[in-house]
XYZ file of C-alpha atoms in Angstrom:
702
model
C 0.000 0.000 0.000
C 1.396 3.388 -0.982
C 1.645 5.748 1.958
C 4.627 8.069 1.529
C 4.066 11.269 -0.454
C 6.315 14.056 -1.715
C 4.610 17.443 -1.595
C 5.820 20.802 -2.899
C 4.845 24.312 -1.863
C 6.495 27.515 -2.972
C 7.106 31.243 -2.613
C 7.016 33.196 -5.874
C 8.033 36.801 -6.513
C 4.993 37.633 -8.627
C 4.308 41.102 -10.039
C 0.824 42.505 -10.511
C -0.295 42.195 -14.171
C 3.082 40.787 -15.301
C 1.431 37.805 -16.988
C 4.546 36.778 -18.940
C 6.786 36.864 -15.893
C 4.213 35.275 -13.614
C 3.684 32.400 -16.052
C 7.415 31.804 -16.335
C 7.850 31.717 -12.551
C 4.904 29.328 -12.095
C 6.348 26.942 -14.676
C 9.774 27.095 -13.046
C 8.265 26.212 -9.679
C 6.455 23.222 -11.185
C 9.684 22.060 -12.839
C 11.506 22.256 -9.512
C 8.716 20.366 -7.756
C 8.758 17.576 -10.333
C 12.542 17.333 -10.227
C 12.370 16.032 -6.644
C 9.500 13.667 -7.347
C 6.593 15.750 -6.011
C 3.120 14.781 -7.212
C 1.373 17.889 -5.885
C 2.452 21.515 -6.264
C 0.861 24.421 -4.356
C 1.311 28.078 -5.361
C 0.508 31.477 -3.785
C -2.831 33.261 -3.772
C -3.839 34.844 -7.112
C -0.405 33.944 -8.495
C -1.412 34.130 -12.159
C -2.216 37.843 -12.109
C -0.512 38.825 -8.841
C -2.294 39.647 -5.604
C -1.828 43.432 -5.813
C -3.895 44.172 -8.935
C -6.322 46.257 -6.848
C -8.960 47.910 -9.058
C -7.554 46.114 -12.103
C -9.562 43.164 -10.778
C -12.623 45.036 -12.063
C -11.338 44.847 -15.631
C -12.468 42.043 -17.895
C -8.956 42.088 -19.392
C -7.545 40.764 -16.108
C -9.928 37.805 -16.120
C -9.275 37.159 -19.811
C -5.486 37.174 -19.476
C -5.674 34.878 -16.443
C -7.533 32.278 -18.500
C -5.014 32.706 -21.311
C -2.201 31.964 -18.855
C -4.163 29.011 -17.472
C -4.441 27.632 -20.992
C -0.659 27.931 -21.398
C -0.210 26.018 -18.161
C -2.624 23.288 -19.214
C -0.866 22.883 -22.561
C 2.662 22.845 -21.143
C 4.396 19.450 -20.888
C 5.893 20.731 -17.620
C 2.511 20.373 -15.896
C 1.963 16.755 -16.817
C 1.802 14.006 -14.146
C 1.604 16.422 -11.210
C -1.468 17.986 -9.587
C -1.057 21.732 -10.011
C -2.893 24.121 -7.708
C -2.864 27.718 -9.006
C -4.640 30.928 -8.011
C -6.637 33.356 -10.182
C -9.822 35.460 -10.164
C -12.870 33.858 -11.805
C -16.337 35.223 -12.518
C -19.161 32.766 -11.864
C -22.790 33.796 -12.478
C -21.498 37.373 -12.942
C -19.909 37.376 -9.482
C -16.122 37.662 -9.085
C -14.366 35.162 -6.809
C -10.794 34.669 -5.593
C -10.197 31.054 -6.607
C -7.929 28.037 -6.584
C -7.850 25.956 -9.737
C -6.588 22.361 -9.463
C -5.679 20.554 -12.668
C -3.916 17.389 -13.774
C -2.870 16.221 -17.234
C -4.821 18.854 -19.181
C -7.973 18.359 -17.099
C -9.357 20.836 -14.557
C -10.333 18.864 -11.465
C -12.121 21.545 -9.458
C -12.344 25.269 -8.732
C -12.464 26.272 -5.088
C -13.544 29.903 -4.381
C -12.367 31.732 -1.258
C -14.986 31.572 1.489
C -13.640 33.959 4.138
C -12.213 37.183 2.702
C -9.545 39.410 4.230
C -10.924 42.873 4.853
C -8.626 44.340 7.493
C -5.250 46.042 7.643
C -4.081 46.546 4.070
C -6.573 44.019 2.680
C -9.696 45.181 0.867
C -10.876 41.942 -0.742
C -14.582 42.747 -0.358
C -14.000 45.637 -2.752
C -13.164 43.237 -5.594
C -14.464 39.803 -4.630
C -17.444 38.112 -3.048
C -17.079 35.264 -0.552
C -18.474 31.844 -1.388
C -21.064 31.533 1.366
C -22.560 28.184 0.344
C -21.037 25.739 2.803
C -20.523 22.243 1.327
C -22.284 23.366 -1.851
C -20.885 22.708 -5.339
C -22.165 23.979 -8.683
C -21.216 23.522 -12.319
C -18.866 26.101 -13.782
C -19.017 26.503 -17.546
C -15.490 26.817 -18.852
C -14.533 29.429 -21.467
C -14.168 28.004 -24.936
C -10.404 28.561 -24.961
C -10.160 26.179 -21.978
C -12.719 23.712 -23.338
C -10.595 23.354 -26.475
C -7.692 22.106 -24.349
C -9.434 20.060 -21.656
C -12.387 18.696 -23.582
C -14.542 19.589 -20.568
C -17.638 21.766 -20.741
C -18.135 22.166 -16.993
C -16.152 21.522 -13.829
C -17.072 21.492 -10.090
C -17.094 24.970 -8.525
C -17.574 25.482 -4.807
C -16.743 24.140 -1.355
C -15.211 20.806 -2.272
C -12.126 18.693 -1.640
C -10.021 16.462 -3.865
C -9.911 12.706 -3.271
C -6.990 10.894 -4.871
C -6.624 7.117 -4.746
C -4.548 7.339 -1.576
C -5.547 10.506 0.328
C -7.764 13.591 0.437
C -6.697 17.220 -0.107
C -8.615 20.296 1.096
C -7.893 23.958 0.394
C -7.757 27.041 2.547
C -6.924 30.434 1.089
C -4.854 32.912 3.129
C -7.143 34.588 5.693
C -9.166 31.418 6.178
C -6.314 30.146 8.364
C -6.544 33.276 10.557
C -10.320 33.047 10.934
C -12.077 31.610 13.973
C -14.127 29.429 11.593
C -11.184 27.994 9.657
C -12.349 25.346 7.159
C -9.541 22.952 8.101
C -11.303 22.097 11.367
C -14.364 20.476 9.780
C -12.345 19.135 6.853
C -10.037 17.324 9.247
C -12.945 15.815 11.130
C -14.288 14.540 7.803
C -11.072 12.737 6.895
C -9.198 15.323 4.830
C -5.521 14.531 5.441
C -3.680 17.271 3.541
C -4.608 20.914 4.065
C -3.224 23.544 1.711
C -3.073 27.300 2.202
C -2.345 29.619 -0.709
C -1.503 32.977 0.760
C -0.519 36.531 -0.045
C 0.630 37.401 3.456
C 2.676 40.572 3.842
C 5.491 41.347 6.213
C 5.024 43.143 9.495
C 7.654 43.270 12.205
C 7.280 40.456 14.738
C 4.492 38.726 12.764
C 6.225 35.557 11.502
C 5.806 33.619 14.743
C 2.043 34.206 14.678
C 1.835 32.711 11.185
C 3.963 29.696 12.117
C 1.977 29.078 15.296
C -1.299 29.080 13.354
C 0.055 26.482 10.912
C 1.302 24.285 13.748
C -1.953 24.671 15.652
C -4.035 23.669 12.618
C -2.611 20.146 12.733
C -1.928 19.872 16.454
C -5.650 19.729 17.232
C -6.681 16.941 14.880
C -3.603 15.850 12.977
C -2.894 16.170 9.289
C -0.417 17.717 6.886
C -0.500 21.497 6.369
C 1.159 23.161 3.376
C 1.606 26.941 3.303
C 2.504 28.836 0.101
C 3.070 32.577 -0.052
C 3.963 35.346 -2.417
C 7.289 37.099 -1.873
C 8.706 40.453 -2.871
C 7.228 43.786 -3.918
C 4.455 43.223 -6.450
C 3.864 46.911 -7.090
C 2.924 48.742 -3.906
C 3.842 49.395 -0.275
C 3.736 45.772 0.842
C 6.500 43.199 0.960
C 5.278 39.611 0.843
C 7.673 37.639 2.960
C 7.584 34.048 1.774
C 7.980 31.586 4.651
C 6.610 28.648 2.645
C 6.359 25.700 5.008
C 5.067 22.186 5.570
C 3.831 20.847 8.927
C 2.547 17.480 10.101
C 0.732 16.741 13.353
C 1.777 20.043 14.890
C 5.457 19.971 13.839
C 7.152 22.060 11.153
C 9.163 19.733 8.903
C 10.175 22.071 6.039
C 10.848 25.810 6.085
C 11.422 28.326 3.301
C 13.173 31.667 3.630
C 11.401 34.794 4.796
C 13.616 37.259 2.915
C 15.369 36.339 -0.299
C 16.185 37.684 -3.763
C 15.335 34.307 -5.334
C 12.250 34.758 -7.502
C 11.249 31.101 -7.240
C 11.657 29.078 -4.066
C 10.205 25.567 -3.817
C 9.949 23.810 -0.461
C 9.341 20.064 -0.524
C 8.714 17.419 2.096
C 8.372 13.645 1.978
C 5.817 12.493 4.539
C 4.110 9.315 5.660
C 0.301 9.423 5.500
C 0.174 6.689 8.111
C 1.625 9.167 10.635
C -1.510 11.267 10.164
C -3.782 8.259 10.549
C -2.009 7.048 13.668
C -2.212 10.513 15.255
C -5.893 10.820 14.487
C -6.636 7.334 15.694
C -5.928 8.533 19.203
C -7.084 12.158 19.039
C -10.096 12.381 16.723
C -13.695 11.298 16.607
C -16.113 11.981 13.739
C -18.254 15.056 14.306
C -19.369 16.582 11.013
C -22.892 17.767 10.366
C -22.516 17.622 6.601
C -19.654 15.797 4.844
C -17.323 17.503 2.374
C -18.162 17.188 -1.313
C -15.410 14.968 -2.705
C -14.157 15.242 -6.269
C -12.469 11.965 -7.167
C -9.421 11.688 -9.390
C -7.730 8.529 -10.643
C -4.277 9.515 -9.440
C -2.029 8.705 -6.498
C 0.379 10.981 -4.679
C 2.283 7.929 -3.428
C 3.539 4.790 -5.097
C 4.232 1.277 -3.930
C 8.003 1.759 -4.024
C 8.192 4.394 -1.295
C 9.092 2.128 1.593
C 12.710 3.262 1.616
C 11.876 6.950 1.056
C 13.074 8.878 4.130
C 10.547 11.228 5.680
C 11.217 14.780 6.841
C 11.688 15.187 10.580
C 10.543 18.086 12.821
C 12.686 21.211 12.824
C 12.852 24.315 14.993
C 11.778 27.421 13.088
C 14.555 29.973 12.950
C 13.008 33.410 13.484
C 14.732 36.676 12.610
C 15.168 39.357 15.236
C 13.331 42.654 14.566
C 16.673 44.252 13.686
C 17.347 41.535 11.119
C 13.847 41.964 9.719
C 14.467 45.699 9.211
C 17.780 44.933 7.562
C 16.356 42.327 5.170
C 12.717 43.124 4.394
C 13.029 46.746 3.209
C 16.287 45.840 1.418
C 14.535 43.156 -0.658
C 11.658 45.576 -1.309
C 14.097 48.262 -2.504
C 15.793 45.803 -4.838
C 12.501 44.778 -6.429
C 11.489 48.411 -6.819
C 14.821 49.407 -8.335
C 15.084 46.604 -10.880
C 11.431 46.833 -11.911
C 11.360 50.641 -12.143
C 14.095 50.746 -14.782
C 16.082 53.388 -12.869
C 19.852 53.489 -12.359
C 19.998 53.723 -8.567
C 19.022 55.769 -5.535
C 19.669 59.278 -4.249
C 19.343 59.978 -0.525
C 19.567 63.350 1.249
C 21.851 62.188 4.071
C 21.607 64.478 7.097
C 23.781 62.530 9.525
C 20.799 61.703 11.745
C 19.256 58.388 12.752
C 16.533 58.315 10.089
C 18.511 59.045 6.928
C 21.359 56.888 8.248
C 18.876 54.016 8.650
C 17.816 54.408 5.038
C 21.477 54.392 3.975
C 22.091 51.197 5.955
C 19.121 49.504 4.299
C 20.550 50.340 0.867
C 23.896 48.928 1.979
C 22.125 45.785 3.205
C 20.493 45.524 -0.228
C 23.929 45.606 -1.849
C 25.120 42.894 0.550
C 22.171 40.704 -0.477
C 22.776 41.316 -4.181
C 26.456 40.383 -3.946
C 25.616 37.257 -1.952
C 22.936 36.214 -4.456
C 25.408 36.582 -7.333
C 27.982 34.508 -5.434
C 25.281 31.869 -4.932
C 24.761 31.660 -8.691
C 21.502 33.603 -9.017
C 21.559 34.451 -12.718
C 18.420 36.618 -12.512
C 19.979 38.921 -9.920
C 23.161 39.177 -12.002
C 21.153 40.043 -15.103
C 19.170 42.652 -13.178
C 22.204 44.343 -11.627
C 23.947 44.495 -15.006
C 20.882 46.214 -16.443
C 20.718 48.673 -13.536
C 24.367 49.741 -13.918
C 24.225 49.551 -17.750
C 27.199 47.188 -17.965
C 26.637 43.656 -19.265
C 30.156 42.628 -18.204
C 29.782 43.735 -14.588
C 29.776 41.213 -11.737
C 29.316 42.680 -8.236
C 31.631 41.297 -5.590
C 32.043 43.978 -2.935
C 28.895 45.652 -1.456
C 30.755 48.948 -0.997
C 31.807 48.990 -4.633
C 28.244 48.207 -5.726
C 26.979 51.005 -3.475
C 29.274 53.408 -5.295
C 27.548 52.495 -8.567
C 23.901 52.577 -7.486
C 23.765 54.844 -4.429
C 24.309 58.614 -4.260
C 24.130 60.515 -0.977
C 23.990 64.274 -0.547
C 24.512 66.399 2.552
C 22.655 69.684 2.095
C 24.064 72.173 4.586
C 22.638 75.514 5.626
C 23.849 78.185 8.014
C 21.943 76.251 10.696
C 23.838 73.004 10.119
C 26.530 71.873 12.505
C 29.921 70.432 11.704
C 28.934 67.364 13.693
C 26.149 66.284 11.333
C 28.273 67.104 8.277
C 31.073 64.892 9.545
C 28.751 62.081 10.543
C 27.125 62.041 7.106
C 30.529 62.080 5.388
C 31.909 59.263 7.527
C 28.901 56.999 7.035
C 28.897 57.602 3.282
C 32.555 56.623 3.145
C 31.918 53.397 5.067
C 28.949 52.238 2.978
C 30.708 53.320 -0.223
C 28.091 55.698 -1.629
C 28.941 58.424 -4.101
C 28.749 61.368 -1.711
C 28.205 65.078 -2.320
C 28.142 68.001 0.093
C 26.553 71.293 -0.858
C 25.205 74.471 0.719
C 21.616 75.630 0.201
C 21.930 79.131 1.713
C 22.126 80.879 -1.632
C 18.876 79.236 -2.742
C 17.156 80.058 0.578
C 18.174 83.706 0.328
C 16.983 83.836 -3.276
C 13.546 82.519 -2.291
C 13.266 84.943 0.624
C 14.488 87.745 -1.644
C 11.563 87.151 -4.005
C 9.148 87.263 -1.051
C 10.764 90.424 0.300
C 10.676 92.124 -3.087
C 6.909 91.555 -3.303
C 5.939 92.271 0.330
C 8.708 94.492 1.636
C 9.083 92.148 4.612
C 11.955 89.888 5.623
C 10.973 87.138 8.126
C 13.122 86.366 11.171
C 13.700 83.295 13.341
C 12.293 83.316 16.872
C 15.858 83.467 18.150
C 16.199 86.808 16.325
C 12.883 88.233 17.479
C 10.586 86.752 14.858
C 7.092 85.351 15.437
C 6.161 81.679 15.544
C 4.746 81.944 12.015
C 7.959 83.507 10.693
C 10.043 80.881 12.468
C 8.062 78.013 10.959
C 8.094 79.503 7.457
C 11.873 79.912 7.556
C 12.280 76.282 8.566
C 9.907 75.132 5.829
C 11.645 77.013 3.034
C 14.939 75.276 3.870
C 13.283 71.867 3.959
C 11.427 72.385 0.685
C 14.480 73.637 -1.162
C 16.236 70.437 -0.124
C 13.452 68.434 -1.773
C 13.757 70.426 -5.013
C 17.520 69.961 -5.074
C 17.178 66.247 -4.339
C 14.967 65.760 -7.383
C 17.182 67.979 -9.547
C 20.246 65.882 -8.748
C 18.288 62.645 -9.088
C 17.257 63.592 -12.606
C 20.518 65.090 -13.828
C 23.394 63.656 -11.803
C 23.787 60.608 -14.054
C 23.651 62.879 -17.091
C 26.368 65.104 -15.610
C 28.551 62.025 -15.146
C 27.920 60.828 -18.683
C 25.865 57.858 -17.518
C 22.382 56.801 -18.598
C 19.249 56.779 -16.471
C 17.916 58.619 -13.458
C 17.858 57.989 -9.729
C 15.012 57.210 -7.353
C 14.817 59.673 -4.467
C 14.649 57.936 -1.082
C 12.795 59.402 1.871
C 13.565 58.897 5.545
C 10.683 59.966 7.771
C 9.840 57.367 10.439
C 6.385 56.196 11.456
C 6.272 58.310 14.640
C 7.055 61.547 12.808
C 4.364 60.750 10.254
C 1.894 60.090 13.051
C 2.390 63.532 14.604
C 3.109 65.367 11.363
C 6.568 66.347 12.557
C 7.874 67.035 9.080
C 7.430 69.695 6.450
C 4.899 68.964 3.738
C 6.890 68.605 0.504
C 10.295 68.514 2.152
C 12.922 65.750 2.001
C 10.319 63.373 3.391
C 8.672 63.776 -0.027
C 10.469 61.248 -2.176
C 9.743 58.419 -4.590
C 9.745 55.727 -1.894
C 10.601 55.496 1.792
C 11.960 52.231 3.233
C 11.605 53.317 6.890
C 8.235 55.102 6.835
C 6.581 52.204 8.646
C 9.254 51.774 11.343
C 9.399 53.434 14.754
C 12.298 55.555 15.955
C 12.883 53.098 18.792
C 13.261 50.191 16.380
C 15.495 52.249 14.082
C 17.930 52.951 16.891
C 18.150 49.239 17.651
C 18.599 48.584 13.941
C 21.548 50.980 13.721
C 23.176 49.241 16.672
C 22.759 45.955 14.790
C 24.274 47.447 11.606
C 27.239 48.855 13.499
C 28.087 45.334 14.612
C 26.899 43.287 11.621
C 28.445 45.477 8.901
C 31.232 47.088 10.974
C 29.855 50.581 10.317
C 31.584 52.369 13.191
C 30.339 55.791 12.039
C 26.915 54.821 13.360
C 28.068 55.046 16.966
C 28.359 58.834 16.924
C 25.071 59.090 14.995
C 23.241 57.095 17.676
C 24.824 59.185 20.433
C 23.688 62.516 18.958
C 20.263 63.961 19.906
C 17.772 63.841 16.985
C 17.448 67.308 15.413
C 16.080 68.885 12.247
C 18.772 71.644 12.300
C 16.434 74.205 10.798
C 16.848 76.911 13.459
C 19.961 79.010 14.193
C 22.790 77.399 16.145
C 23.607 78.611 19.654
C 27.352 79.266 19.900
C 27.909 76.821 17.047
C 25.900 74.087 18.766
C 22.507 72.603 17.939
C 19.725 74.323 19.909
C 16.765 72.460 18.375
C 15.859 68.836 19.155
C 13.041 66.684 17.791
C 11.619 65.536 21.119
C 11.578 69.105 22.440
C 9.750 70.280 19.321
C 7.210 67.458 19.545
C 6.604 67.801 23.264
C 6.994 64.074 23.909
C 9.579 61.356 23.547
C 9.741 58.829 20.713
C 9.079 56.000 23.162
C 5.914 57.770 24.341
C 4.855 58.211 20.717
C 5.228 54.488 20.052
C 2.898 53.697 22.942
C 0.376 56.312 21.832
C 0.568 55.163 18.204
C -0.243 51.577 19.123
C -3.171 52.645 21.279
C -4.575 54.865 18.516
C -4.431 52.247 15.748
C -4.181 48.761 17.235
C -6.329 49.330 20.338
C -8.712 51.667 18.429
C -8.507 54.370 21.112
C -9.869 57.876 20.837
C -8.651 60.596 23.222
C -10.779 59.504 26.203
C -10.063 55.763 25.909
C -6.359 56.482 25.462
C -6.311 58.603 28.601
C -8.076 55.872 30.579
C -5.425 53.343 29.553
C -2.391 55.589 29.972
C -3.192 56.672 33.533
C -2.417 53.054 34.452
C 0.434 52.458 31.977
C 2.274 55.629 33.012
C 1.124 55.809 36.656
C 4.684 55.458 37.974
C 5.966 58.432 35.985
C 3.042 60.805 35.383
C 0.024 62.061 37.269
C -3.436 61.859 35.643
C -3.212 65.590 34.948
C 0.119 65.130 33.158
C -1.228 62.152 31.193
C -4.218 64.256 30.150
C -1.858 66.978 28.906
C 0.160 64.445 26.858
C -2.953 62.913 25.291
C -4.426 66.313 24.418
C -1.147 67.513 22.984
C -0.828 64.422 20.803
C -4.351 64.610 19.393
C -3.934 68.336 18.766
C -0.723 67.722 16.774
C -2.171 64.674 15.041
C -5.345 66.413 13.873
C -3.644 69.654 12.821
C -1.138 67.736 10.700
C -3.231 64.819 9.408
C -3.535 66.518 6.006
C 0.152 65.788 5.456
C -0.600 62.070 5.227
C -2.505 62.630 1.982
C 0.779 63.414 0.227
C 3.232 61.350 2.235
C 5.760 59.280 0.296
C 4.815 55.629 -0.328
C 6.507 53.714 2.458
C 7.400 50.112 3.183
C 4.650 48.749 5.411
C 6.297 47.330 8.512
C 4.311 48.387 11.536
C 0.766 47.599 12.623
C 0.182 51.143 13.921
C 1.310 52.999 10.782
C -0.713 56.090 9.747
C -0.522 55.447 5.977
C -3.489 57.235 4.410
C -3.472 55.164 1.215
C -5.535 52.218 2.446
C -4.210 51.134 5.818
C -5.298 53.971 8.111
C -8.358 55.717 6.662
C -9.187 58.926 8.529
C -10.408 62.469 7.809
C -7.735 65.052 7.113
C -9.778 68.084 8.199
C -10.517 67.790 11.917
C -12.076 69.999 14.543
C -8.760 70.290 16.331
C -10.347 71.503 19.568
C -11.766 68.039 20.357
C -14.045 69.882 22.807
C -16.335 67.012 23.787
C -13.540 64.448 24.027
C -11.178 66.689 25.997
C -13.998 67.679 28.353
C -14.571 64.007 29.117
C -10.885 63.710 30.015
C -11.044 66.821 32.209
C -14.090 65.442 34.025
C -12.248 62.209 34.740
C -9.179 64.115 35.988
C -11.452 66.115 38.304
C -12.968 62.934 39.700
C -9.531 61.457 40.302
C -8.266 64.606 41.992
C -11.306 64.611 44.267
C -10.649 60.995 45.204
C -7.021 61.816 45.945
C -8.054 64.725 48.200
C -10.496 62.552 50.132
C -7.876 59.814 50.504
C -5.403 62.393 51.803
C -7.886 63.567 54.402
C -8.469 59.993 55.540
C -4.723 59.441 55.856
C -4.528 62.478 58.130
């Protein structure tokens, strides 16, 4: 009796609407699966078109091209003698569904639509798809003629069904269905399904990987079984990075693990497993309890053969998780590489101020160069081809990350009369250590020219507060410096390659962190306005830890003085040659306080009153209720006054669950009543009650 099976799951770097590239990567993954003897291959969610098509899902062209790719897959000799499980959108009875299509030897076996859609965080699946709400119900799906011509089938099963081979039973889950409290694998397992598959498009967030792994382990700990997890990887065209982690588990143990961050476009993870291990586990743990059995689609095919007795099975492994610092080093670096090679540009330009934020962006670019050089050493021909195209040199082979940085990374320190020698030196030293092509320039002449135009029209010349000017004058003078830096950054990005006699342009990198975006502590249309921002979803606290990691991992000793310096915008006059302006002083709270507040606002869904009620306990050792009330009011005042800035903020790598990204993650008004009169009055009332209680308690103590 055949009982040992070889199964293959994968992570693919798909790109939205890149049907040629997506097809090629799917075929490569099937080839790799077959090369190790796998009889079943699982791919990511919506892999044919890419998960991030967004409103392109509305277009009939997207559906048409998906079926054209499916036809190519059916016709390919590569897909013969292996069950292929691919993802694509399908319209059934004029309703669009997110589907899995299983096929074997030019025959479609079944189509399984997604039943529980993801509609939280960055996911908006209800906008484009409908859930299949008919539990255990299967209908006939009439195939398009282009598919009928290949398969010879007019209709195929469409709905909540599972696949029964001659030796086992396979049931599908799609991405969010694993996270749901009503996960289909529970009832499927109780009805005898032995292999669960999950085709996912799960994006990276810091400290999220363990949650995903624990869910996979838990799915088969309860009632046994084999669980296969496939995921997309890379940047498929927007702010998200899909972080792979393809895996296989059996009876609560992980037995095969893929990488979380990698420049490999196609990664196939295989495992050889004994079905009898599932049956033995269930014999002790499970009892039948299903109200309505699964609809089984039978296929005359076996995943095992009679000669598998001597086939070794995969044994449990311990999952190796990355630290948050490693995640910051690897995730945004892979995202940057995908963006660079797919944008057709020649590299990056970064305004490097010598502070923590821009230095973090520089370190991520350096980490990208480390990954590229390592991938080339490992024989990745696609990475080599891409880097040769980026640098416009077909004979080039990168070896040293610093040398590669010099070709693709330009940094620029833009000094003003308010800049200190300390930041200039720190920027210069870091640039030298990462190997970037570094420039240093002075913007004072441009600032004076702009103010001269204003003065010529109005007859007024604004002054800093330190020189007797008003708050409005002081802010305007800071803003004009910041905005001129943005203009110069784009000028050099467009023309620097031309000036050097090289082709192409540069992508401008931003470096505003998630906490500054949350409070609006940046100038609208300043250097935070860039093409992309790899750190826009990362907190200042995490960035400081990341720089400490880079100083040790990459031997970037210049980072030590950067971490020791107080964060400052350097937009106000120096005091005796020293910096007089600091970020935390300007914001009225520390970065660590902002991280706590940011998580309460987004993750805990707190308004001003709820946040106050939580923080009087969280901060009770350091602050009185009156002081907590002042902090909460100050934050919401800043947040609401500056929320309009989020409508134009640079697209940022999504890394944090409390990010304020206005694109689709954190949807809020941008014109607020900034007085928050009702909410703040509720806080004041609560403070009054607490103060009264304290007075009464004091009297009792006396």
